[in-house]
Amino acid sequence: MSTALKPGTKAPDFSLPSTPDQQVSLSEFKGRNIILVFYPSDWSPVCGDQLAVYNELAEVFESYNASLIGISVDGVWCHNAFCHDRKYHMPLLADFEPKGAIAKAYGVYREKEGLSERAIFVIDGEGMIRWSYVSPMEINPGADGILKALESLTSKAA
Amino acid sequence: MNDESPSLAVPVNAQDHIQGLESAPVTLVEYGDYECPHCGAAYPIIKAIQKKLGPKLRFVFRNFPLTSMHPFAELAAEAAEAAGTQGKFWEMHDAIYENQESLGEEMLEELAQKLELDINRFNSDIKNRKFKEHVKKDFIGGAKSGVNGTPSLFINGERFDQNIDGQLLLDALSSAVV
């Protein structure tokens, strides 16, 4: 069974580098919805497609007052090269040192492989997890679940 | 939760580009990107299947350009829509996939000329981004349906998750006929 944190749980805060000289923390997004996307690694083909779809949806996520953040155990220079190559706009955080600490806090770290699961958390402006989903490693989950979660979140808020 | 396989969020409607009859027992919807090599590979496979299943199959194409990966995908999608307002959507759709390796601005204008479109109208539609919203609407509908890359296919509304090798797709479509 999945150990991923469930809806209704407070999202563990984090502060991780997104570039060699920039840190991103969850608490700085207070009041905004966050889509936190854990993925196993940069460059693997499935991650590439998954993030490419999200990259195109930035405007749509914005209309739900939401930002998307990617996170994997890769280091900042790897993220840097990956982002440039794929022309991604979202920040990719390096859960690199101590390795996988944030993935562990969210219950989505795979000790054996040393990678995070392919998992998505939708977190509301109060820092509460409102939806979580762990996809089979090799399956690109797309965006339908995220969009449904954001829809129900914003309609409840209205 | 998305425990069940994702399904088509936007039913086939009058805004769609459709080949085949509404009464066909099977509808195949493709979310595609004109610059995507996998879509290029799927193109002749789908063509052959259409031929084989004839009136039993209805085929719909919707746009899902992954623009950060494919610099000409959005332009190509808008060009096909521009040809569509002149009654030649499918001719343009086919021509782009058949010449995918040379996709670019010049190539699209050449195709428009070859298809004898009103070239001034075509160029101004492209320049004014007349079909930007249409393409975006397709994209968002696709995202809501669980499109996770291109091509994504839906058979009678259900996402087809296997490899688009000819036989698997043909089998899935054939079993949907019954």
Coordinates of C-alpha atoms in Angstrom, one line a residue:
Chain A
M1 CA 0.0 0.0 0.0
S2 CA 1.1 3.5 -0.6
T3 CA 2.5 5.4 2.3
A4 CA 1.9 8.7 0.6
L5 CA 0.5 11.4 2.8
K6 CA -3.3 11.5 2.5
P7 CA -5.7 14.4 1.9
G8 CA -6.4 16.3 5.1
T9 CA -2.8 16.1 6.2
K10 CA -0.7 19.2 6.7
A11 CA 1.9 19.4 3.9
P12 CA 5.4 19.2 5.4
D13 CA 7.3 22.4 4.7
F14 CA 10.5 22.3 2.7
S15 CA 13.2 24.6 1.5
L16 CA 15.2 23.3 -1.4
P17 CA 17.4 24.7 -4.1
S18 CA 15.9 25.1 -7.6
T19 CA 19.1 26.6 -9.0
P20 CA 22.6 26.9 -7.7
D21 CA 21.7 30.3 -6.0
Q22 CA 17.9 30.0 -5.4
Q23 CA 15.9 28.3 -2.7
V24 CA 12.2 27.6 -2.9
S25 CA 10.1 26.9 0.2
L26 CA 6.5 25.8 0.5
S27 CA 5.7 28.4 3.1
E28 CA 6.4 31.3 0.6
F29 CA 3.4 30.2 -1.4
K30 CA 0.9 30.8 1.4
G31 CA -2.5 31.7 -0.1
R32 CA -1.7 29.9 -3.4
N33 CA -2.5 26.4 -4.4
I34 CA 0.5 24.2 -5.1
I35 CA 0.8 21.2 -7.3
L36 CA 3.8 19.3 -6.0
V37 CA 5.0 16.7 -8.6
F38 CA 7.5 14.1 -7.4
Y39 CA 9.1 12.3 -10.3
P40 CA 11.9 9.7 -10.3
S41 CA 14.5 11.4 -12.3
D42 CA 15.4 14.0 -14.9
W43 CA 15.9 12.8 -18.5
S44 CA 13.9 9.6 -18.2
P45 CA 11.4 9.5 -21.1
V46 CA 8.2 9.3 -19.1
C47 CA 9.1 12.2 -16.8
G48 CA 9.9 14.2 -19.9
D49 CA 6.4 13.8 -21.4
Q50 CA 4.7 14.2 -18.1
L51 CA 6.4 17.6 -17.3
A52 CA 6.0 18.7 -21.0
V53 CA 2.2 18.4 -20.6
Y54 CA 2.3 20.4 -17.3
N55 CA 4.5 23.0 -18.9
E56 CA 1.8 23.7 -21.5
L57 CA -0.8 24.1 -18.8
A58 CA 0.9 26.9 -16.8
E59 CA -1.8 29.4 -17.8
V60 CA -4.6 27.0 -16.9
F61 CA -3.0 26.2 -13.5
E62 CA -2.7 30.0 -13.0
S63 CA -6.5 30.4 -13.5
Y64 CA -6.9 28.1 -10.5
N65 CA -4.4 30.3 -8.5
A66 CA -2.0 27.4 -8.6
S67 CA 1.7 26.9 -9.3
L68 CA 3.3 23.7 -10.2
I69 CA 6.6 22.6 -8.7
G70 CA 8.6 19.6 -9.8
I71 CA 10.9 17.7 -7.4
S72 CA 13.3 14.8 -7.8
V73 CA 16.5 13.6 -6.2
D74 CA 18.6 15.1 -9.0
G75 CA 21.0 17.9 -8.2
V76 CA 20.6 21.5 -9.3
W77 CA 23.0 21.4 -12.2
C78 CA 21.2 18.4 -13.6
H79 CA 17.9 20.2 -13.2
N80 CA 19.4 23.2 -14.8
A81 CA 20.5 21.3 -17.9
F82 CA 17.2 19.4 -18.1
C83 CA 15.1 22.6 -17.8
H84 CA 17.1 24.4 -20.5
D85 CA 16.9 21.4 -22.8
R86 CA 13.2 21.0 -22.5
K87 CA 12.4 24.7 -22.1
Y88 CA 10.4 24.1 -18.9
H89 CA 9.0 27.1 -17.0
M90 CA 8.3 25.4 -13.7
P91 CA 10.9 25.3 -10.9
L92 CA 12.4 21.9 -10.4
L93 CA 13.7 21.3 -6.8
A94 CA 16.7 19.3 -5.9
D95 CA 15.8 16.8 -3.1
F96 CA 19.5 16.0 -3.2
E97 CA 21.1 16.5 0.2
P98 CA 20.1 14.8 2.4
K99 CA 19.0 12.7 -0.4
G100 CA 15.2 12.2 -0.7
A101 CA 14.5 13.9 2.6
I102 CA 11.4 15.6 1.3
A103 CA 10.2 12.6 -0.6
K104 CA 10.5 10.7 2.7
A105 CA 8.5 13.3 4.5
Y106 CA 5.7 13.0 2.0
G107 CA 5.9 9.2 2.1
V108 CA 6.9 8.7 -1.5
Y109 CA 10.6 7.6 -1.3
R110 CA 11.7 4.2 -2.6
E111 CA 14.7 3.2 -0.5
K112 CA 15.7 0.4 -2.8
E113 CA 16.0 2.4 -6.0
G114 CA 17.0 5.7 -4.2
L115 CA 14.3 7.5 -6.1
S116 CA 11.0 9.1 -5.4
E117 CA 7.7 7.7 -6.6
R118 CA 5.9 9.3 -9.4
A119 CA 3.5 11.1 -7.0
I120 CA 1.3 14.3 -7.1
F121 CA 0.1 16.4 -4.2
V122 CA -2.3 19.2 -4.6
I123 CA -1.9 21.5 -1.6
D124 CA -4.2 24.4 -0.8
G125 CA -3.3 28.0 0.3
E126 CA -3.3 27.0 3.9
G127 CA -0.8 24.3 3.4
M128 CA -3.2 21.4 3.6
I129 CA -2.9 18.4 1.3
R130 CA -6.2 18.2 -0.6
W131 CA -5.4 15.4 -3.1
S132 CA -2.6 13.0 -3.5
Y133 CA -1.9 10.3 -6.1
V134 CA 0.8 7.8 -6.7
S135 CA 1.1 6.6 -10.2
P136 CA 2.8 3.4 -11.3
M137 CA 6.4 4.3 -12.0
E138 CA 6.2 3.7 -15.8
I139 CA 2.8 5.4 -16.3
N140 CA 2.6 9.0 -17.1
P141 CA -0.5 10.2 -15.1
G142 CA -1.3 13.2 -17.2
A143 CA -3.2 16.2 -15.8
D144 CA -6.8 15.1 -15.5
G145 CA -6.5 14.3 -11.8
I146 CA -4.8 17.6 -11.0
L147 CA -7.4 19.6 -12.9
K148 CA -10.3 17.8 -11.1
A149 CA -8.7 18.4 -7.7
L150 CA -8.2 22.1 -8.5
E151 CA -11.7 22.4 -9.7
S152 CA -13.2 20.9 -6.6
L153 CA -10.8 23.0 -4.5
T154 CA -11.7 26.3 -6.1
S155 CA -15.4 25.6 -6.2
K156 CA -15.5 24.8 -2.5
A157 CA -13.6 28.0 -1.8
A158 CA -16.0 30.1 -3.9
Chain B
M1 CA -9.3 9.6 -7.9
N2 CA -8.2 8.3 -11.3
D3 CA -8.3 4.7 -10.5
E4 CA -10.2 3.9 -13.6
S5 CA -8.7 4.6 -17.0
P6 CA -9.2 8.2 -18.0
S7 CA -12.0 9.0 -20.4
L8 CA -12.9 11.7 -22.9
A9 CA -14.0 14.8 -21.1
V10 CA -15.3 16.6 -24.3
P11 CA -17.8 14.6 -26.4
V12 CA -17.4 14.7 -30.1
N13 CA -19.2 17.8 -31.3
A14 CA -19.7 20.2 -34.2
Q15 CA -16.4 22.0 -33.6
D16 CA -14.5 18.8 -34.3
H17 CA -12.9 17.6 -37.5
I18 CA -14.6 14.3 -38.2
Q19 CA -14.1 11.6 -40.8
G20 CA -16.9 9.0 -41.0
L21 CA -20.5 8.8 -40.0
E22 CA -22.1 9.7 -36.7
S23 CA -23.8 6.3 -36.9
A24 CA -20.4 4.4 -36.9
P25 CA -20.2 1.9 -34.0
V26 CA -16.7 3.0 -33.2
T27 CA -15.3 6.5 -32.7
L28 CA -11.5 7.0 -32.5
V29 CA -10.4 10.3 -31.2
E30 CA -6.7 11.3 -31.6
Y31 CA -5.1 14.1 -29.6
G32 CA -2.1 14.8 -31.8
D33 CA 0.9 17.1 -32.4
Y34 CA 2.0 17.7 -36.0
E35 CA 5.7 17.8 -35.1
C36 CA 5.6 14.7 -32.8
P37 CA 7.4 11.8 -34.5
H38 CA 5.2 9.2 -32.7
C39 CA 2.1 10.9 -34.3
G40 CA 3.9 10.8 -37.6
A41 CA 4.4 7.1 -37.1
A42 CA 0.8 6.6 -36.1
Y43 CA -0.6 8.5 -39.1
P44 CA -0.2 5.7 -41.8
I45 CA -1.4 3.1 -39.2
I46 CA -4.6 5.0 -38.6
K47 CA -5.0 5.6 -42.3
A48 CA -4.8 1.8 -43.0
I49 CA -7.2 1.0 -40.2
Q50 CA -9.7 3.5 -41.5
K51 CA -9.5 1.8 -44.9
K52 CA -10.0 -1.6 -43.3
L53 CA -12.9 -0.7 -41.1
G54 CA -14.6 1.6 -43.6
P55 CA -18.0 2.9 -42.4
K56 CA -17.7 1.2 -39.1
L57 CA -15.1 3.7 -37.9
R58 CA -15.4 7.4 -37.2
F59 CA -12.2 9.3 -36.7
V60 CA -11.7 12.7 -35.0
F61 CA -8.5 14.7 -34.7
R62 CA -7.9 17.2 -32.0
N63 CA -4.9 19.4 -31.3
F64 CA -2.4 18.8 -28.5
P65 CA 0.8 20.6 -29.5
L66 CA 3.6 20.3 -27.0
T67 CA 5.1 23.6 -27.9
S68 CA 8.1 23.7 -25.7
M69 CA 9.4 20.5 -27.2
H70 CA 8.2 21.2 -30.8
P71 CA 8.7 24.8 -32.0
F72 CA 6.4 24.4 -35.1
A73 CA 3.7 22.3 -33.6
E74 CA 1.4 25.2 -32.7
L75 CA 1.9 26.9 -36.0
A76 CA 1.1 23.7 -37.8
A77 CA -2.0 23.2 -35.8
E78 CA -3.2 26.7 -36.6
A79 CA -2.3 26.2 -40.2
A80 CA -4.5 23.0 -40.4
E81 CA -7.3 24.9 -38.8
A82 CA -6.9 27.7 -41.2
A83 CA -7.1 25.2 -44.1
G84 CA -10.2 23.8 -42.3
T85 CA -12.1 27.1 -42.6
Q86 CA -11.4 26.8 -46.4
G87 CA -12.8 23.3 -46.4
K88 CA -9.5 21.5 -46.5
F89 CA -8.6 20.5 -43.0
W90 CA -8.0 16.8 -43.8
E91 CA -6.0 17.6 -46.9
M92 CA -3.7 19.8 -44.8
H93 CA -3.6 17.4 -41.9
D94 CA -2.5 14.6 -44.2
A95 CA 0.0 16.7 -46.1
I96 CA 1.7 17.9 -42.9
Y97 CA 2.1 14.3 -41.6
E98 CA 3.3 13.1 -45.0
N99 CA 6.0 15.8 -45.1
Q100 CA 6.7 16.0 -41.4
E101 CA 10.5 16.0 -41.8
S102 CA 10.4 19.4 -43.5
L103 CA 7.8 21.0 -41.2
G104 CA 8.3 24.8 -41.0
E105 CA 6.8 28.1 -41.9
E106 CA 7.8 27.9 -45.6
M107 CA 6.6 24.3 -45.9
L108 CA 3.2 25.2 -44.5
E109 CA 2.7 28.0 -47.0
E110 CA 3.8 25.8 -49.8
L111 CA 1.3 23.2 -48.8
A112 CA -1.4 25.9 -48.6
Q113 CA -0.5 26.8 -52.2
K114 CA -0.5 23.2 -53.3
L115 CA -4.0 22.8 -51.9
E116 CA -5.1 25.9 -53.8
L117 CA -6.2 27.7 -50.7
D118 CA -6.9 31.4 -50.8
I119 CA -3.4 32.2 -49.8
N120 CA -3.9 35.8 -48.6
R121 CA -6.7 34.6 -46.3
F122 CA -4.5 31.7 -45.1
N123 CA -1.6 34.0 -44.4
S124 CA -3.7 36.6 -42.6
D125 CA -5.4 33.9 -40.5
I126 CA -1.9 32.6 -39.5
K127 CA -0.6 36.1 -38.8
N128 CA -3.6 37.1 -36.7
R129 CA -3.5 33.8 -34.7
K130 CA -7.1 33.3 -35.6
F131 CA -7.2 29.7 -34.4
K132 CA -5.1 30.1 -31.3
E133 CA -8.1 29.8 -29.0
H134 CA -9.5 26.8 -30.9
V135 CA -6.2 25.0 -30.5
K136 CA -6.0 25.9 -26.8
K137 CA -9.5 24.7 -26.2
D138 CA -8.6 21.3 -27.8
F139 CA -5.5 21.2 -25.5
I140 CA -7.3 21.9 -22.3
G141 CA -10.1 19.4 -23.2
G142 CA -7.3 16.9 -23.8
A143 CA -5.6 17.6 -20.5
K144 CA -8.9 17.1 -18.7
S145 CA -9.4 13.8 -20.5
G146 CA -6.0 12.5 -19.3
V147 CA -4.0 13.0 -22.4
N148 CA -0.5 12.4 -21.2
G149 CA 1.6 12.7 -24.3
T150 CA 1.0 12.4 -28.0
P151 CA -0.5 10.7 -29.7
S152 CA -3.2 9.9 -27.2
L153 CA -6.1 7.9 -28.5
F154 CA -9.6 7.4 -27.2
I155 CA -11.8 4.5 -28.4
N156 CA -15.5 5.2 -27.8
G157 CA -14.4 7.6 -25.1
E158 CA -11.9 5.4 -23.2
R159 CA -8.1 6.1 -23.4
F160 CA -6.2 3.5 -25.3
D161 CA -3.1 2.8 -23.3
Q162 CA -1.2 0.3 -25.4
N163 CA 1.4 0.7 -28.0
I164 CA 0.0 2.0 -31.3
D165 CA 1.4 -0.8 -33.2
G166 CA -1.1 -1.6 -36.0
Q167 CA -2.4 -4.9 -34.7
L168 CA -3.1 -3.9 -31.1
L169 CA -5.0 -0.8 -32.2
L170 CA -6.9 -2.7 -34.9
D171 CA -7.8 -5.4 -32.4
A172 CA -9.1 -2.9 -29.9
L173 CA -11.1 -1.1 -32.5
S174 CA -12.5 -4.3 -34.0
S175 CA -13.6 -5.6 -30.6
A176 CA -15.3 -2.3 -30.1
V177 CA -17.3 -2.7 -33.3
V178 CA -19.2 -5.7 -31.9

